[in-house]
Amino acid sequence: MQSVGNPSNHGLENHGLHNLRTIYWNLTRAQLIEQAVANNEGHFSADGAFIVQTGKHTGRSPNDKYVVQYPGLEDLWWGKVNVPISSEMFERVYSKICAYFQGRDVYVQDLRVGAHPQHTLPIRVITEKAWHSLFSYNQFIRNTPEDACKQIPQFTVIQSENFQASPAEDGLRTGTFIIVNFPKKIILIGGTGYAGEIKKSIFTIMNYLLPIQGILSMHCSANIGQRGDVSLFFGLSGTGKTTLSSDPDRRLIGDDEHGWCDDGVFNFEGGCYAKTIRLNKDLEPIIWDATHRFGSVIENAVFDTASREVNFDSDAITENTRGGYPLEFVPSHVREGRGGHPENVFFLTADAFGVMPPIAKLDQAQAMYYFLSGYTSKLAGTETGLGEEPQATFSTCFGAPFLPLHPHVYAELLGEKIQKHNASVWLVNTGWTGGPYGVGTRFHLPYTRAMIQAVLTGQLEGVPFRKDDYFGLHIPESCPGVPAEVLDPQKTWSDPEAYARQARALIGQFEKNFKQYSEKVTDEVLAVGLH
């Protein structure tokens, strides 16, 4: 067994891995790209980014995610999101994947999650392919070479795209699996090359550890203005977290996952993972530049085999094309990955019905209601099994697939922190207007940016707000840079009765979904949905 790179003092035998061929320890970005090229794992774009294909899985596979059930884990939110399996089933798959790695090369990265020095988590990512190691190197917080070799991981990911479980023998749904074992501090990923599974499995871990300590873990992006004002952007994939937080006039703390503790917010990660479908250089210059340079990873994008120019407009492989790059590729990022308490919190939704207003200010009860509801539309390609059209969905706390604990734990923490630090909460629809998906159009990004900018600069403070007739939301009557009719969704529809039917249908879905939380919220919060 040969070791190359910067070996750790904590060997792989501690994870049950033996008789390996070559262990590539903590290689640098350039070294990993050299390995990926030598292994024929992808291609260079014209600008030097590394283009890869993730096989049959071009998005997350939520139905193949499992949590090992132990007596001490009764507080977990068991169900569709956290499907329990026995420790015996885990050990069987674990022994098989360890046997699979014998005689093979592996790539190891010793990294950290959590930019706050008091809330950082040492992790290890072990992969079969060099590009998955490169993705992890870009995505998480990197150690110094000295710290990497001394670090003892608290959680370890073992991932192989090519290893498949046996559903009949192992008791799993398919050959693909993401298995989280909290007591053993191990995550097993097999049968999928989609790098997002590595990222989101670690997010799941943080969503378990931090709330127990009174720290809110959040599926949101965060940035900071020139006067030190912090803003959060909650939302599921495709709603605009990365796009709206990547603002040339503000510094980026992080684009996807954060914690909110006693002294402010902090990024979990050291990189960004942006959707790149229909990426526009003029509208999203920061993401464009970051994905057009050596060291970035581009997943599942179509490119010209001669010129190596990437066609970001093509969804021939998937709608869920992705660009992974380190935070230092964003010129105006916050190097320390931390900021103060947020002044503004934005809930982003992509409303496929086309009836939600583009922006509305929420009171405390509405903030709790819409956070627990987590309404948006799942966009094609972000998960296995989705069709071509978006589907209306309710993903509690804007991140249900990654929540090990009951949603009320996160909601109560958010409510406490919003109230304590007097944060303003806004609902922003980045979805459709003038009709539902297929009839209406997506909100014009410059208008959404103008509304966000108006909030951040205080330009809406003296503007009258009106209460809409259907959702009871408070909508500004005017906003600089935005036509007045755009602010009122009813006025964008040619048929007012059609709008009313769609709005009532969506309200009915809200009410049906919220019944599951009725016993754990106040009457005031419950009343938000009763219109």
PDB file of N, CA and C in Angstrom, residues 249-306:
ATOM      1  N   ASP A 249     -22.131  44.692  -4.862  1.00  0.00           N
ATOM      2  CA  ASP A 249     -22.069  45.762  -3.872  1.00  0.00           C
ATOM      3  C   ASP A 249     -21.993  45.248  -2.435  1.00  0.00           C
ATOM      4  N   ARG A 250     -22.006  43.939  -2.275  1.00  0.00           N
ATOM      5  CA  ARG A 250     -21.952  43.362  -0.931  1.00  0.00           C
ATOM      6  C   ARG A 250     -20.940  42.215  -0.917  1.00  0.00           C
ATOM      7  N   ARG A 251     -20.450  41.871   0.245  1.00  0.00           N
ATOM      8  CA  ARG A 251     -19.498  40.767   0.363  1.00  0.00           C
ATOM      9  C   ARG A 251     -20.241  39.483   0.721  1.00  0.00           C
ATOM     10  N   LEU A 252     -19.850  38.403   0.086  1.00  0.00           N
ATOM     11  CA  LEU A 252     -20.505  37.119   0.282  1.00  0.00           C
ATOM     12  C   LEU A 252     -19.911  36.384   1.475  1.00  0.00           C
ATOM     13  N   ILE A 253     -20.766  36.042   2.445  1.00  0.00           N
ATOM     14  CA  ILE A 253     -20.336  35.178   3.555  1.00  0.00           C
ATOM     15  C   ILE A 253     -20.368  33.729   3.099  1.00  0.00           C
ATOM     16  N   GLY A 254     -21.444  33.338   2.443  1.00  0.00           N
ATOM     17  CA  GLY A 254     -21.572  31.981   1.918  1.00  0.00           C
ATOM     18  C   GLY A 254     -22.844  31.850   1.122  1.00  0.00           C
ATOM     19  N   ASP A 255     -22.937  30.818   0.265  1.00  0.00           N
ATOM     20  CA  ASP A 255     -24.056  30.750  -0.674  1.00  0.00           C
ATOM     21  C   ASP A 255     -25.112  29.711  -0.333  1.00  0.00           C
ATOM     22  N   ASP A 256     -24.944  28.942   0.781  1.00  0.00           N
ATOM     23  CA  ASP A 256     -25.931  27.866   0.934  1.00  0.00           C
ATOM     24  C   ASP A 256     -26.211  27.406   2.361  1.00  0.00           C
ATOM     25  N   GLU A 257     -25.232  27.350   3.235  1.00  0.00           N
ATOM     26  CA  GLU A 257     -25.453  26.724   4.545  1.00  0.00           C
ATOM     27  C   GLU A 257     -24.762  27.536   5.637  1.00  0.00           C
ATOM     28  N   HIS A 258     -25.521  27.903   6.668  1.00  0.00           N
ATOM     29  CA  HIS A 258     -24.982  28.756   7.721  1.00  0.00           C
ATOM     30  C   HIS A 258     -25.530  28.374   9.091  1.00  0.00           C
ATOM     31  N   GLY A 259     -24.833  28.848  10.114  1.00  0.00           N
ATOM     32  CA  GLY A 259     -25.310  28.744  11.488  1.00  0.00           C
ATOM     33  C   GLY A 259     -25.539  30.129  12.054  1.00  0.00           C
ATOM     34  N   TRP A 260     -26.482  30.230  13.008  1.00  0.00           N
ATOM     35  CA  TRP A 260     -26.774  31.500  13.684  1.00  0.00           C
ATOM     36  C   TRP A 260     -26.609  31.256  15.173  1.00  0.00           C
ATOM     37  N   CYS A 261     -25.529  31.790  15.736  1.00  0.00           N
ATOM     38  CA  CYS A 261     -25.205  31.555  17.141  1.00  0.00           C
ATOM     39  C   CYS A 261     -25.309  32.866  17.923  1.00  0.00           C
ATOM     40  N   ASP A 262     -24.789  32.884  19.136  1.00  0.00           N
ATOM     41  CA  ASP A 262     -24.960  34.037  20.027  1.00  0.00           C
ATOM     42  C   ASP A 262     -24.278  35.302  19.524  1.00  0.00           C
ATOM     43  N   ASP A 263     -23.233  35.165  18.682  1.00  0.00           N
ATOM     44  CA  ASP A 263     -22.540  36.366  18.214  1.00  0.00           C
ATOM     45  C   ASP A 263     -22.684  36.599  16.717  1.00  0.00           C
ATOM     46  N   GLY A 264     -23.680  35.966  16.093  1.00  0.00           N
ATOM     47  CA  GLY A 264     -23.957  36.237  14.691  1.00  0.00           C
ATOM     48  C   GLY A 264     -24.022  34.984  13.838  1.00  0.00           C
ATOM     49  N   VAL A 265     -23.856  35.153  12.529  1.00  0.00           N
ATOM     50  CA  VAL A 265     -23.967  34.032  11.596  1.00  0.00           C
ATOM     51  C   VAL A 265     -22.582  33.627  11.103  1.00  0.00           C
ATOM     52  N   PHE A 266     -22.458  32.360  10.725  1.00  0.00           N
ATOM     53  CA  PHE A 266     -21.185  31.865  10.182  1.00  0.00           C
ATOM     54  C   PHE A 266     -21.453  30.825   9.112  1.00  0.00           C
ATOM     55  N   ASN A 267     -20.584  30.810   8.118  1.00  0.00           N
ATOM     56  CA  ASN A 267     -20.698  29.881   7.009  1.00  0.00           C
ATOM     57  C   ASN A 267     -20.250  28.494   7.430  1.00  0.00           C
ATOM     58  N   PHE A 268     -20.913  27.472   6.926  1.00  0.00           N
ATOM     59  CA  PHE A 268     -20.457  26.107   7.157  1.00  0.00           C
ATOM     60  C   PHE A 268     -19.338  25.737   6.190  1.00  0.00           C
ATOM     61  N   GLU A 269     -19.324  26.355   5.031  1.00  0.00           N
ATOM     62  CA  GLU A 269     -18.515  25.840   3.927  1.00  0.00           C
ATOM     63  C   GLU A 269     -17.409  26.798   3.507  1.00  0.00           C
ATOM     64  N   GLY A 270     -16.589  26.306   2.591  1.00  0.00           N
ATOM     65  CA  GLY A 270     -15.513  27.108   2.035  1.00  0.00           C
ATOM     66  C   GLY A 270     -15.651  27.282   0.543  1.00  0.00           C
ATOM     67  N   GLY A 271     -16.835  26.945   0.004  1.00  0.00           N
ATOM     68  CA  GLY A 271     -17.043  27.041  -1.434  1.00  0.00           C
ATOM     69  C   GLY A 271     -18.497  27.269  -1.775  1.00  0.00           C
ATOM     70  N   CYS A 272     -18.775  27.326  -3.073  1.00  0.00           N
ATOM     71  CA  CYS A 272     -20.131  27.550  -3.589  1.00  0.00           C
ATOM     72  C   CYS A 272     -20.490  26.426  -4.557  1.00  0.00           C
ATOM     73  N   TYR A 273     -21.784  26.172  -4.663  1.00  0.00           N
ATOM     74  CA  TYR A 273     -22.294  25.102  -5.530  1.00  0.00           C
ATOM     75  C   TYR A 273     -23.513  25.667  -6.253  1.00  0.00           C
ATOM     76  N   ALA A 274     -23.269  26.380  -7.339  1.00  0.00           N
ATOM     77  CA  ALA A 274     -24.304  27.170  -7.997  1.00  0.00           C
ATOM     78  C   ALA A 274     -24.951  26.412  -9.148  1.00  0.00           C
ATOM     79  N   LYS A 275     -26.268  26.591  -9.294  1.00  0.00           N
ATOM     80  CA  LYS A 275     -26.932  26.110 -10.501  1.00  0.00           C
ATOM     81  C   LYS A 275     -26.468  26.975 -11.665  1.00  0.00           C
ATOM     82  N   THR A 276     -26.175  26.334 -12.797  1.00  0.00           N
ATOM     83  CA  THR A 276     -25.632  27.084 -13.928  1.00  0.00           C
ATOM     84  C   THR A 276     -26.506  27.023 -15.172  1.00  0.00           C
ATOM     85  N   ILE A 277     -27.673  26.391 -15.075  1.00  0.00           N
ATOM     86  CA  ILE A 277     -28.536  26.333 -16.257  1.00  0.00           C
ATOM     87  C   ILE A 277     -28.941  27.756 -16.654  1.00  0.00           C
ATOM     88  N   ARG A 278     -28.741  28.060 -17.917  1.00  0.00           N
ATOM     89  CA  ARG A 278     -29.033  29.387 -18.475  1.00  0.00           C
ATOM     90  C   ARG A 278     -28.270  30.496 -17.746  1.00  0.00           C
ATOM     91  N   LEU A 279     -27.059  30.172 -17.315  1.00  0.00           N
ATOM     92  CA  LEU A 279     -26.207  31.163 -16.662  1.00  0.00           C
ATOM     93  C   LEU A 279     -25.919  32.305 -17.637  1.00  0.00           C
ATOM     94  N   ASN A 280     -26.119  33.539 -17.163  1.00  0.00           N
ATOM     95  CA  ASN A 280     -25.995  34.714 -18.007  1.00  0.00           C
ATOM     96  C   ASN A 280     -24.875  35.607 -17.493  1.00  0.00           C
ATOM     97  N   LYS A 281     -23.933  35.907 -18.364  1.00  0.00           N
ATOM     98  CA  LYS A 281     -22.767  36.690 -17.954  1.00  0.00           C
ATOM     99  C   LYS A 281     -23.153  38.075 -17.458  1.00  0.00           C
ATOM    100  N   ASP A 282     -24.163  38.678 -18.082  1.00  0.00           N
ATOM    101  CA  ASP A 282     -24.557  40.037 -17.711  1.00  0.00           C
ATOM    102  C   ASP A 282     -25.374  40.069 -16.424  1.00  0.00           C
ATOM    103  N   LEU A 283     -26.229  39.066 -16.213  1.00  0.00           N
ATOM    104  CA  LEU A 283     -27.098  39.062 -15.044  1.00  0.00           C
ATOM    105  C   LEU A 283     -26.432  38.441 -13.816  1.00  0.00           C
ATOM    106  N   GLU A 284     -25.503  37.511 -14.038  1.00  0.00           N
ATOM    107  CA  GLU A 284     -24.839  36.813 -12.928  1.00  0.00           C
ATOM    108  C   GLU A 284     -23.332  36.807 -13.145  1.00  0.00           C
ATOM    109  N   PRO A 285     -22.706  37.985 -13.171  1.00  0.00           N
ATOM    110  CA  PRO A 285     -21.283  38.071 -13.531  1.00  0.00           C
ATOM    111  C   PRO A 285     -20.352  37.373 -12.544  1.00  0.00           C
ATOM    112  N   ILE A 286     -20.705  37.366 -11.256  1.00  0.00           N
ATOM    113  CA  ILE A 286     -19.826  36.750 -10.260  1.00  0.00           C
ATOM    114  C   ILE A 286     -19.773  35.239 -10.450  1.00  0.00           C
ATOM    115  N   ILE A 287     -20.940  34.619 -10.618  1.00  0.00           N
ATOM    116  CA  ILE A 287     -20.989  33.170 -10.833  1.00  0.00           C
ATOM    117  C   ILE A 287     -20.357  32.818 -12.178  1.00  0.00           C
ATOM    118  N   TRP A 288     -20.621  33.647 -13.179  1.00  0.00           N
ATOM    119  CA  TRP A 288     -20.040  33.413 -14.514  1.00  0.00           C
ATOM    120  C   TRP A 288     -18.515  33.383 -14.439  1.00  0.00           C
ATOM    121  N   ASP A 289     -17.942  34.395 -13.818  1.00  0.00           N
ATOM    122  CA  ASP A 289     -16.478  34.468 -13.746  1.00  0.00           C
ATOM    123  C   ASP A 289     -15.903  33.297 -12.939  1.00  0.00           C
ATOM    124  N   ALA A 290     -16.584  32.926 -11.846  1.00  0.00           N
ATOM    125  CA  ALA A 290     -16.073  31.857 -10.985  1.00  0.00           C
ATOM    126  C   ALA A 290     -16.078  30.503 -11.688  1.00  0.00           C
ATOM    127  N   THR A 291     -17.039  30.291 -12.570  1.00  0.00           N
ATOM    128  CA  THR A 291     -17.137  29.002 -13.273  1.00  0.00           C
ATOM    129  C   THR A 291     -16.343  28.997 -14.573  1.00  0.00           C
ATOM    130  N   HIS A 292     -15.660  30.083 -14.869  1.00  0.00           N
ATOM    131  CA  HIS A 292     -14.845  30.160 -16.082  1.00  0.00           C
ATOM    132  C   HIS A 292     -13.378  30.326 -15.720  1.00  0.00           C
ATOM    133  N   ARG A 293     -12.905  29.466 -14.827  1.00  0.00           N
ATOM    134  CA  ARG A 293     -11.492  29.537 -14.474  1.00  0.00           C
ATOM    135  C   ARG A 293     -10.997  28.184 -13.981  1.00  0.00           C
ATOM    136  N   PHE A 294      -9.716  28.013 -14.058  1.00  0.00           N
ATOM    137  CA  PHE A 294      -9.071  26.765 -13.641  1.00  0.00           C
ATOM    138  C   PHE A 294      -9.359  26.496 -12.157  1.00  0.00           C
ATOM    139  N   GLY A 295      -9.749  25.273 -11.865  1.00  0.00           N
ATOM    140  CA  GLY A 295     -10.014  24.876 -10.488  1.00  0.00           C
ATOM    141  C   GLY A 295     -11.470  24.656 -10.184  1.00  0.00           C
ATOM    142  N   SER A 296     -12.369  25.260 -10.977  1.00  0.00           N
ATOM    143  CA  SER A 296     -13.801  25.036 -10.791  1.00  0.00           C
ATOM    144  C   SER A 296     -14.204  23.685 -11.377  1.00  0.00           C
ATOM    145  N   VAL A 297     -15.279  23.129 -10.835  1.00  0.00           N
ATOM    146  CA  VAL A 297     -15.843  21.883 -11.348  1.00  0.00           C
ATOM    147  C   VAL A 297     -17.220  22.190 -11.917  1.00  0.00           C
ATOM    148  N   ILE A 298     -17.475  21.756 -13.141  1.00  0.00           N
ATOM    149  CA  ILE A 298     -18.784  21.938 -13.765  1.00  0.00           C
ATOM    150  C   ILE A 298     -19.405  20.567 -13.983  1.00  0.00           C
ATOM    151  N   GLU A 299     -20.578  20.371 -13.422  1.00  0.00           N
ATOM    152  CA  GLU A 299     -21.260  19.070 -13.505  1.00  0.00           C
ATOM    153  C   GLU A 299     -22.326  19.072 -14.594  1.00  0.00           C
ATOM    154  N   ASN A 300     -22.246  18.068 -15.465  1.00  0.00           N
ATOM    155  CA  ASN A 300     -23.317  17.695 -16.383  1.00  0.00           C
ATOM    156  C   ASN A 300     -23.715  18.781 -17.385  1.00  0.00           C
ATOM    157  N   ALA A 301     -22.784  19.660 -17.715  1.00  0.00           N
ATOM    158  CA  ALA A 301     -23.063  20.684 -18.712  1.00  0.00           C
ATOM    159  C   ALA A 301     -22.667  20.188 -20.106  1.00  0.00           C
ATOM    160  N   VAL A 302     -23.412  20.616 -21.093  1.00  0.00           N
ATOM    161  CA  VAL A 302     -23.098  20.303 -22.483  1.00  0.00           C
ATOM    162  C   VAL A 302     -21.992  21.239 -22.957  1.00  0.00           C
ATOM    163  N   PHE A 303     -21.019  20.692 -23.701  1.00  0.00           N
ATOM    164  CA  PHE A 303     -19.934  21.529 -24.221  1.00  0.00           C
ATOM    165  C   PHE A 303     -19.539  21.067 -25.615  1.00  0.00           C
ATOM    166  N   ASP A 304     -18.960  21.984 -26.369  1.00  0.00           N
ATOM    167  CA  ASP A 304     -18.493  21.688 -27.711  1.00  0.00           C
ATOM    168  C   ASP A 304     -17.170  20.926 -27.615  1.00  0.00           C
ATOM    169  N   THR A 305     -17.110  19.758 -28.197  1.00  0.00           N
ATOM    170  CA  THR A 305     -15.924  18.907 -28.039  1.00  0.00           C
ATOM    171  C   THR A 305     -14.682  19.483 -28.723  1.00  0.00           C
ATOM    172  N   ALA A 306     -14.875  20.396 -29.680  1.00  0.00           N
ATOM    173  CA  ALA A 306     -13.724  21.009 -30.356  1.00  0.00           C
ATOM    174  C   ALA A 306     -13.272  22.274 -29.635  1.00  0.00           C
TER     175      ALA A 306
END
